[in-house]
Short mmCIF file of C-alpha atoms in Angstrom, two decimals:
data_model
loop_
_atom_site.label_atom_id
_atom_site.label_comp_id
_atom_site.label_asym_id
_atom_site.label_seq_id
_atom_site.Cartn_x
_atom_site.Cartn_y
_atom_site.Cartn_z
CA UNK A 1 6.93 -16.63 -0.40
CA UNK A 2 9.18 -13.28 -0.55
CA UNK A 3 7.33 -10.01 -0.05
CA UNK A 4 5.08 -7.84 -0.68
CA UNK A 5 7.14 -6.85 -4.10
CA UNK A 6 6.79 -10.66 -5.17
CA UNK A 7 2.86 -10.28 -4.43
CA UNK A 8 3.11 -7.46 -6.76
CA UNK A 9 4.51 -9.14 -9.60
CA UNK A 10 2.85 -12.73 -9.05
CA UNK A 11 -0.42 -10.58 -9.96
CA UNK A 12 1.32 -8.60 -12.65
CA UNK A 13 2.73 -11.86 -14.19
CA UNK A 14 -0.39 -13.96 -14.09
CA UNK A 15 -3.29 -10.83 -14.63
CA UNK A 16 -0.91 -8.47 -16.88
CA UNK A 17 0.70 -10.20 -19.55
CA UNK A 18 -0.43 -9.27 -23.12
CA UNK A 19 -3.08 -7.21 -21.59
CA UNK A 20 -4.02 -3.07 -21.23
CA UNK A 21 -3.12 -2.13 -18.31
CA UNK A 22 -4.09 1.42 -15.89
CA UNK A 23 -1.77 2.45 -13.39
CA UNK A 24 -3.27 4.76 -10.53
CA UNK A 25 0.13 6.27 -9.08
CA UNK A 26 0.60 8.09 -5.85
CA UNK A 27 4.16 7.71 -5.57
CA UNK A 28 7.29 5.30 -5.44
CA UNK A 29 5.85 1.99 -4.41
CA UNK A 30 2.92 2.31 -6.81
CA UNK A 31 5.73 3.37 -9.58
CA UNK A 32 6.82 -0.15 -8.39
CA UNK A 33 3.77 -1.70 -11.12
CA UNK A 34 5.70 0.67 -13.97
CA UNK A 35 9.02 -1.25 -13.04
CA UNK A 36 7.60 -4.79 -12.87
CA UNK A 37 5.74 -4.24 -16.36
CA UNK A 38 8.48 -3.05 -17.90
CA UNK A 39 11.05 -5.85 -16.51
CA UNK A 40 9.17 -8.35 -17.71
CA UNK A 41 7.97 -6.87 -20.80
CA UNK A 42 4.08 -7.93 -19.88
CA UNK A 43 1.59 -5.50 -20.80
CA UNK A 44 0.46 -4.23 -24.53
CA UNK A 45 -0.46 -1.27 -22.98
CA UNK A 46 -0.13 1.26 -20.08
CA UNK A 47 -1.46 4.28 -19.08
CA UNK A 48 -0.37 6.17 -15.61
CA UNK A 49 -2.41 8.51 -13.87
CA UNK A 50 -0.02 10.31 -11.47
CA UNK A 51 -0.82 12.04 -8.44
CA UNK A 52 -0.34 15.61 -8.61
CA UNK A 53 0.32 19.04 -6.67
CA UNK A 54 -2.51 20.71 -5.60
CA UNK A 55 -0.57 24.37 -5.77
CA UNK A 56 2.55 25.65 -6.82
CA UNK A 57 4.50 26.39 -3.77
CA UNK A 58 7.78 24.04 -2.86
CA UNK A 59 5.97 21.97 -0.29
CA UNK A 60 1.90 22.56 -1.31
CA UNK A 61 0.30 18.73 -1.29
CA UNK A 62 0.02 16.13 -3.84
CA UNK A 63 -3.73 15.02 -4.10
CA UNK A 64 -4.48 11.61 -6.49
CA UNK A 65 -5.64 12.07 -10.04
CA UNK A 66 -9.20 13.58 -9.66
CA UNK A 67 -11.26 10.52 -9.74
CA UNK A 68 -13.77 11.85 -12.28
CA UNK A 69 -10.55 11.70 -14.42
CA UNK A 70 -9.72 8.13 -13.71
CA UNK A 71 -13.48 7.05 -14.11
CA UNK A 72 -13.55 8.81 -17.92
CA UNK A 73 -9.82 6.88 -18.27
CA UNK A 74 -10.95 3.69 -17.72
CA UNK A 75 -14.76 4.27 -19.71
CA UNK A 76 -12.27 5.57 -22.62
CA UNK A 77 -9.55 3.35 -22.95
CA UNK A 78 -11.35 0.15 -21.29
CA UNK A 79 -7.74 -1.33 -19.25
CA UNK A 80 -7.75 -5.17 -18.42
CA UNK A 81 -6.47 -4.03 -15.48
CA UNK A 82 -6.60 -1.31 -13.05
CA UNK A 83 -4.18 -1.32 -10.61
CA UNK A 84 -4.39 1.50 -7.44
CA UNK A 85 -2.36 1.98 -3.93
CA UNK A 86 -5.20 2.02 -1.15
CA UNK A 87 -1.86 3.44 0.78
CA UNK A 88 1.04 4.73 -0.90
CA UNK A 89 3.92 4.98 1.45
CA UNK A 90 6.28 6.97 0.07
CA UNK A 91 3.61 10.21 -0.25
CA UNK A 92 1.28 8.99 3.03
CA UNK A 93 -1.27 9.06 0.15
CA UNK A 94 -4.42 7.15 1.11
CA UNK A 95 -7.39 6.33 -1.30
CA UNK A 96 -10.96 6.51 0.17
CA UNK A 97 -13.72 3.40 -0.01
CA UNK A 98 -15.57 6.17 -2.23
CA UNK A 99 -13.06 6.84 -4.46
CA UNK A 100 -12.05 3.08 -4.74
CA UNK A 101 -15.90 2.43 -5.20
CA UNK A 102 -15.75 4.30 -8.09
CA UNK A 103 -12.67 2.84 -9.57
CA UNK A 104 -13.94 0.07 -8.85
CA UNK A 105 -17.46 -0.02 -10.65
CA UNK A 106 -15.50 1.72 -14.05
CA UNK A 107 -13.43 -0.99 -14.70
CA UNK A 108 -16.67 -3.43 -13.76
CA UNK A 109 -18.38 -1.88 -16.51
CA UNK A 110 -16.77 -3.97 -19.30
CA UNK A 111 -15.56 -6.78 -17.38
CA UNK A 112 -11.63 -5.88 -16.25
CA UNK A 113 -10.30 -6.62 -12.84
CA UNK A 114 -9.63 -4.26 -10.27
CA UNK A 115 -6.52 -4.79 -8.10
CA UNK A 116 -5.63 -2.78 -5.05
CA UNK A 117 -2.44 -2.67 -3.18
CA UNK A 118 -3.05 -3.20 0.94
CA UNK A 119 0.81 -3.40 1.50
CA UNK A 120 0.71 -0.28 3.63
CA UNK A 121 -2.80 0.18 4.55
CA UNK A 122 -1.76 -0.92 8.47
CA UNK A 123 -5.31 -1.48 9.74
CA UNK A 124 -7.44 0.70 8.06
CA UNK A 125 -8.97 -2.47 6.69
CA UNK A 126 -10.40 -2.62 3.25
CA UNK A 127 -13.78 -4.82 2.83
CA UNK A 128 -12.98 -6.52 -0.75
CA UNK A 129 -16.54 -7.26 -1.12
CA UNK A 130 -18.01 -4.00 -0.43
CA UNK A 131 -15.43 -1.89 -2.20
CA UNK A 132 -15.47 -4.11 -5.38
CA UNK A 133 -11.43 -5.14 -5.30
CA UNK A 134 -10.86 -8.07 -7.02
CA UNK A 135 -7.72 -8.91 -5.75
CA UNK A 136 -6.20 -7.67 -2.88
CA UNK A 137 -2.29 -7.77 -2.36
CA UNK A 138 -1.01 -7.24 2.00
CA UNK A 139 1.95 -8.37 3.76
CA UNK A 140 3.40 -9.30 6.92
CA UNK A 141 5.09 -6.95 8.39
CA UNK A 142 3.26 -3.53 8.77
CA UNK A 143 -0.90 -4.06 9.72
CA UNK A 144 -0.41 -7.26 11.04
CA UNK A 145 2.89 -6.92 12.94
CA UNK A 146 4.99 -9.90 11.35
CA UNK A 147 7.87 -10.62 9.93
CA UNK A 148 8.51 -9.71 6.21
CA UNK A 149 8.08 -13.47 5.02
CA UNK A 150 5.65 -13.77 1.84
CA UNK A 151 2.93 -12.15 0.39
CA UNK A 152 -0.74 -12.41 0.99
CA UNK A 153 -3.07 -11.99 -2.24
CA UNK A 154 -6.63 -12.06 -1.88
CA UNK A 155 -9.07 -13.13 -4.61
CA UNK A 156 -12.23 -12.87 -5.31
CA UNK A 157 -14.51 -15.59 -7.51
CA UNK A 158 -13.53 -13.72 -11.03
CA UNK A 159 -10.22 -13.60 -10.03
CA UNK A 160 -9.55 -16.90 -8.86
CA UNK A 161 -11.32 -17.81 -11.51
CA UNK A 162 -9.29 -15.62 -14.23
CA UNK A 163 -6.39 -16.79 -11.99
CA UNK A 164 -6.73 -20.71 -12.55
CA UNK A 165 -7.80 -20.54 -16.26
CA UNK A 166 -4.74 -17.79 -17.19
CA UNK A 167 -1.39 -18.63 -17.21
CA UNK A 168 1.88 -17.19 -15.78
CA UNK A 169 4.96 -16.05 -16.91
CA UNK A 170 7.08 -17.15 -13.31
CA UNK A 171 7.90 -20.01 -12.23
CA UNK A 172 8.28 -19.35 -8.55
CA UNK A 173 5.65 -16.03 -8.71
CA UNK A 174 3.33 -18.32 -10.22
CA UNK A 175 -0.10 -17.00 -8.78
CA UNK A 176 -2.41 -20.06 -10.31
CA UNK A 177 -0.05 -22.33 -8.93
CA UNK A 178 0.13 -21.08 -5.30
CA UNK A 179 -3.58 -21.09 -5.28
CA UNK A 180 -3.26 -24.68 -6.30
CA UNK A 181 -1.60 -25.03 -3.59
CA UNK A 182 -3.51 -23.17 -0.84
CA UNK A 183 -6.37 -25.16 -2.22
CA UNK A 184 -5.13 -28.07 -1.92
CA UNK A 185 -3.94 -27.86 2.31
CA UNK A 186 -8.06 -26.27 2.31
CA UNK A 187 -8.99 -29.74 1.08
CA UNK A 188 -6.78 -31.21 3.65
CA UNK A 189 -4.18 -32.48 1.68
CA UNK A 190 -0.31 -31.31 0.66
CA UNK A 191 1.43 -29.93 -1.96
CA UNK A 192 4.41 -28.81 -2.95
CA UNK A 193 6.09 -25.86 -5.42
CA UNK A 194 8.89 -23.95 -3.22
CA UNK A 195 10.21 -23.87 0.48
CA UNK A 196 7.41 -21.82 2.39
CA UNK A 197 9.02 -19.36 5.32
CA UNK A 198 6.59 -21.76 7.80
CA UNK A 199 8.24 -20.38 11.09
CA UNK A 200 7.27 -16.54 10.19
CA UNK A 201 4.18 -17.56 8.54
CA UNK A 202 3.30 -19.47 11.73
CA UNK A 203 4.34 -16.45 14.12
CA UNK A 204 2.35 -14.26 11.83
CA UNK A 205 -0.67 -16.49 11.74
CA UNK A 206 -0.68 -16.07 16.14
CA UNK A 207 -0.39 -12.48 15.81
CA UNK A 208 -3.29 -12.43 13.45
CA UNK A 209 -5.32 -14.56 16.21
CA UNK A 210 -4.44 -11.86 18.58
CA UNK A 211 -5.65 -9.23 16.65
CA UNK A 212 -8.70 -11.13 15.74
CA UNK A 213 -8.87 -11.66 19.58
CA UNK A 214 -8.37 -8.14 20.48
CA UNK A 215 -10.60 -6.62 17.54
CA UNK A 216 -10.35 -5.53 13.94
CA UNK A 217 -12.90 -2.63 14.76
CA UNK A 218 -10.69 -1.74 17.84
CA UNK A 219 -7.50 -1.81 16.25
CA UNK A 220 -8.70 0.32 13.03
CA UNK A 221 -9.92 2.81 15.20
CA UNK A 222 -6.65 3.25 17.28
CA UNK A 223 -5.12 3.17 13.65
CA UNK A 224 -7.29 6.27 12.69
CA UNK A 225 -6.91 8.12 16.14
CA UNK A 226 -3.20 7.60 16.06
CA UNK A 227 -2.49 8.78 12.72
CA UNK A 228 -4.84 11.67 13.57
CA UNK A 229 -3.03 12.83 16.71
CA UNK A 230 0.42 12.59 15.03
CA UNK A 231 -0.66 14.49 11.94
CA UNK A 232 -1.92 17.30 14.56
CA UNK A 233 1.04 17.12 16.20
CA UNK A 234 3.30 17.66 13.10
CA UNK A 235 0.88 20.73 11.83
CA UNK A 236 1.08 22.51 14.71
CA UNK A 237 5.13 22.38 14.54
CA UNK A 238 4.31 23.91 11.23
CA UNK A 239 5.72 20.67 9.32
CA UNK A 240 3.57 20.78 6.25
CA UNK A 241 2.24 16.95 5.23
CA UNK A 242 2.74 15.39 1.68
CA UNK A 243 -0.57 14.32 1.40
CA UNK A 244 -3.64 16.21 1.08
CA UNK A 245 -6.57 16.96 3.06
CA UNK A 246 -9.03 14.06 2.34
CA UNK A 247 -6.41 11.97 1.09
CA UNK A 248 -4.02 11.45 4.89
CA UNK A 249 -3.42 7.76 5.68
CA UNK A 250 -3.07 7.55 8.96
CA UNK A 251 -0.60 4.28 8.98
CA UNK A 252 2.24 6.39 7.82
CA UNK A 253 2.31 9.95 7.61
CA UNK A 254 5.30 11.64 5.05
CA UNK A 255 5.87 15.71 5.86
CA UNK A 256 8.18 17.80 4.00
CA UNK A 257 11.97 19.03 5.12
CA UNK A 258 14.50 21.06 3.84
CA UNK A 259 16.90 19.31 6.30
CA UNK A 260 18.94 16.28 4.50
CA UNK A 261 19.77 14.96 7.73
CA UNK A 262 15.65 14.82 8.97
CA UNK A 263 15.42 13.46 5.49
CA UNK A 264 17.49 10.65 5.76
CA UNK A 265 16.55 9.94 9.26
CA UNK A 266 19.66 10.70 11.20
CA UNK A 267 18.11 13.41 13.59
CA UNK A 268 15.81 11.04 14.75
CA UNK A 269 18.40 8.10 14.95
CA UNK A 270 20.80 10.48 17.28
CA UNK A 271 17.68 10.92 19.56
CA UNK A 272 17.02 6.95 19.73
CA UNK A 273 14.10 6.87 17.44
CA UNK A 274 14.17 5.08 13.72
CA UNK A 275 11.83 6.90 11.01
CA UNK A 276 11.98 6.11 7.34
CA UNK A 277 14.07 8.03 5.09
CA UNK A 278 11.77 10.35 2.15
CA UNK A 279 11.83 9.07 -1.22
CA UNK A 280 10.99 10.12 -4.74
CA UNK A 281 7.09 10.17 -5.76
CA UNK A 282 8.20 9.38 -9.40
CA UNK A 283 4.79 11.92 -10.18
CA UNK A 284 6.87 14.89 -11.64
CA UNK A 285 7.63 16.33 -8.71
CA UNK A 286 9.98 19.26 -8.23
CA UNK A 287 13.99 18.79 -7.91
CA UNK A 288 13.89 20.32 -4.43
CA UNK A 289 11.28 17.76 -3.32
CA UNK A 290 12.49 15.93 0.14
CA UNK A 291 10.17 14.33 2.89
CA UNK A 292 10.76 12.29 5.67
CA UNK A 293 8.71 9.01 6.86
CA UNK A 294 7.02 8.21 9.91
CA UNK A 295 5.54 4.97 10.29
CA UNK A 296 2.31 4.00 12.73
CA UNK A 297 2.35 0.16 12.11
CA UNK A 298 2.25 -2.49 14.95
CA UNK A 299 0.21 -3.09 17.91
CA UNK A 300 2.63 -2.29 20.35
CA UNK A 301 1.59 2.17 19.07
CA UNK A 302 -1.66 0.94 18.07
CA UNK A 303 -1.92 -0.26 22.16
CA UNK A 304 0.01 2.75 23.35
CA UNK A 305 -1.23 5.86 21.49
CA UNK A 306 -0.59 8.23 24.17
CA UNK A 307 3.16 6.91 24.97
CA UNK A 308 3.74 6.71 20.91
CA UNK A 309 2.67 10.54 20.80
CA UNK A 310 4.37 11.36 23.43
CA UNK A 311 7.76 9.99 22.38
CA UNK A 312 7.10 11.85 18.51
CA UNK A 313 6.88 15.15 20.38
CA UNK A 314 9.72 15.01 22.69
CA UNK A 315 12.23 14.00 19.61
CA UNK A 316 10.57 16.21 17.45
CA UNK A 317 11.14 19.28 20.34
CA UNK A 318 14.77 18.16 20.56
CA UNK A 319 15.32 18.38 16.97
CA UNK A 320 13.82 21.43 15.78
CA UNK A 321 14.98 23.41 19.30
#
């Protein structure tokens, strides 16, 4: 129950404590581990590998640490622990299944866990099995089209299994306890450990039927045409994206602006559309460095790619006119 953010640290708090940890970071929410570790004081080790600019001009794009790099990290230093964004909202940074493969099979090698952040992936869906995640953290409120109410975490047998024989350092984030729980409503009994959000989970669980219903392969691909078109539509306005080529998530798509008042999200408010405001990446980047957000999540643009488009352009034409 919570968010995303208490997904986040009910993994940190039951994986992370007195362990080495490796941090892939693509931006602010991914920073997000750095903050939780350091809050509670749980790993004996960290290292970050940051995403970084791929040029040196003001608004050139940030690619992820080259993954040959994080592959001869993780042989080298041997992390518990890796944790990785598949999408990193604050850059529109998203990690390929190849490049998660990779990660993946590195920190296999000697027996750590692998977990990957799905808070923002929308529904570019992520096949835990075939990719090799271990545990697998979504929410809600962006793929799924819910309200923010709790936190899903996926596990896998090693992790459930790490999961039930570790121990946590929350009471109420306590992972092995929730999955006590969840096991125990499986097995068609009850349980108890905190008040559950039931009337969001519920709503949530009927508009997972209806995508079910409607089709995971359908939905991803009006995921991956509508973040194409909009990225198209951006470039040829000559707003330069954050993210790289290779690297573009197309659930939410962060371009760069000089304009504070793009930026914070106002030029689009006074036009009757709500964006996201940019944020730091937290990966060194310049002091000039200031993006704004747009986010493609929910079936009502997934359904409507041509009206979605169509209502980006006009706003966009009205504000850079």
């Amino acid at each position: 129950p919570g968010s995303g953010t208490f997904g986040m640290e009910a993994v940190a708090r039951q994986f992370a404590t007195g362990k080495k940890c490796l941090v892939i970071r693509n931006g602010f929410f991914s920073f997000r581990w750095t903050q939780i570790f350091e809050m509670g004081g749980m790993p004996s080790g960290c290292t970050v590998l940051m995403a970084r600019k791929t040029g040196h001009g003001s608004q050139d794009p940030f690619a992820p640490a080259p993954i040959d790099e994080v592959v001869r990290a993780i042989s080298d230093e041997k992390p518990d622990v890796v944790f990785a964004p598949h999408v990193e909202t604050s850059a529109g940074i998203l990690l390929p299944d190849d490049y998660l493969r990779q990660v993946a099979d590195a920190v296999h090698a000697h027996g750590g866990l692998f977990v990957l952040d799905c808070i923002a992936s929308g529904t570019i869906w992520v096949d835990m099995q075939s990719v090799g995640v271990d545990v697998l953290i979504s929410a809600p409120q962006k793929g799924w089209s819910g309200s923010p109410c709790a936190a899903f975490v996926m596990l896998n047998a090693a992790a459930r299994d790490a999961a039930l024989a570790g121990k946590s350092s929350s009471f109420a984030c306590d992972l092995g306890k929730w999955l006590e729980i969840m096991q125990a409503y499986e097995n068609g009994g009850h349980a108890y450990h905190a008040t559950m959000p039931t009337d969001a989970l519920t709503m949530c669980r009927d508009i997972m039927r209806e995508t079910q219903e409607y089709g995971f392969d359908k939905v991803r691909d009006e995921q991956q045409e509508l973040g194409d078109r909009v990225r198209a539509l951006l470039a040829k306005k000559g707003i330069k994206s954050v993210a790289a080529p290779g690297f573009e998530a197309p659930g939410v798509v962060v371009c760069y602006t000089a304009d504070p008042d793009i930026s914070n999200g106002s030029k689009f408010a006074a036009h009757g559309m709500q964006i996201a405001a940019g944020v730091p990446l937290k990966c060194d980047e310049p002091a000039d460095f200031r993006t704004f957000r747009i986010g493609l999540f929910g079936l009502d643009k997934l359904h409507n790619i041509e009206r979605t488009v169509d209502s980006l352009d006009r706003v966009l034409g009205d504000i850079l006119e």
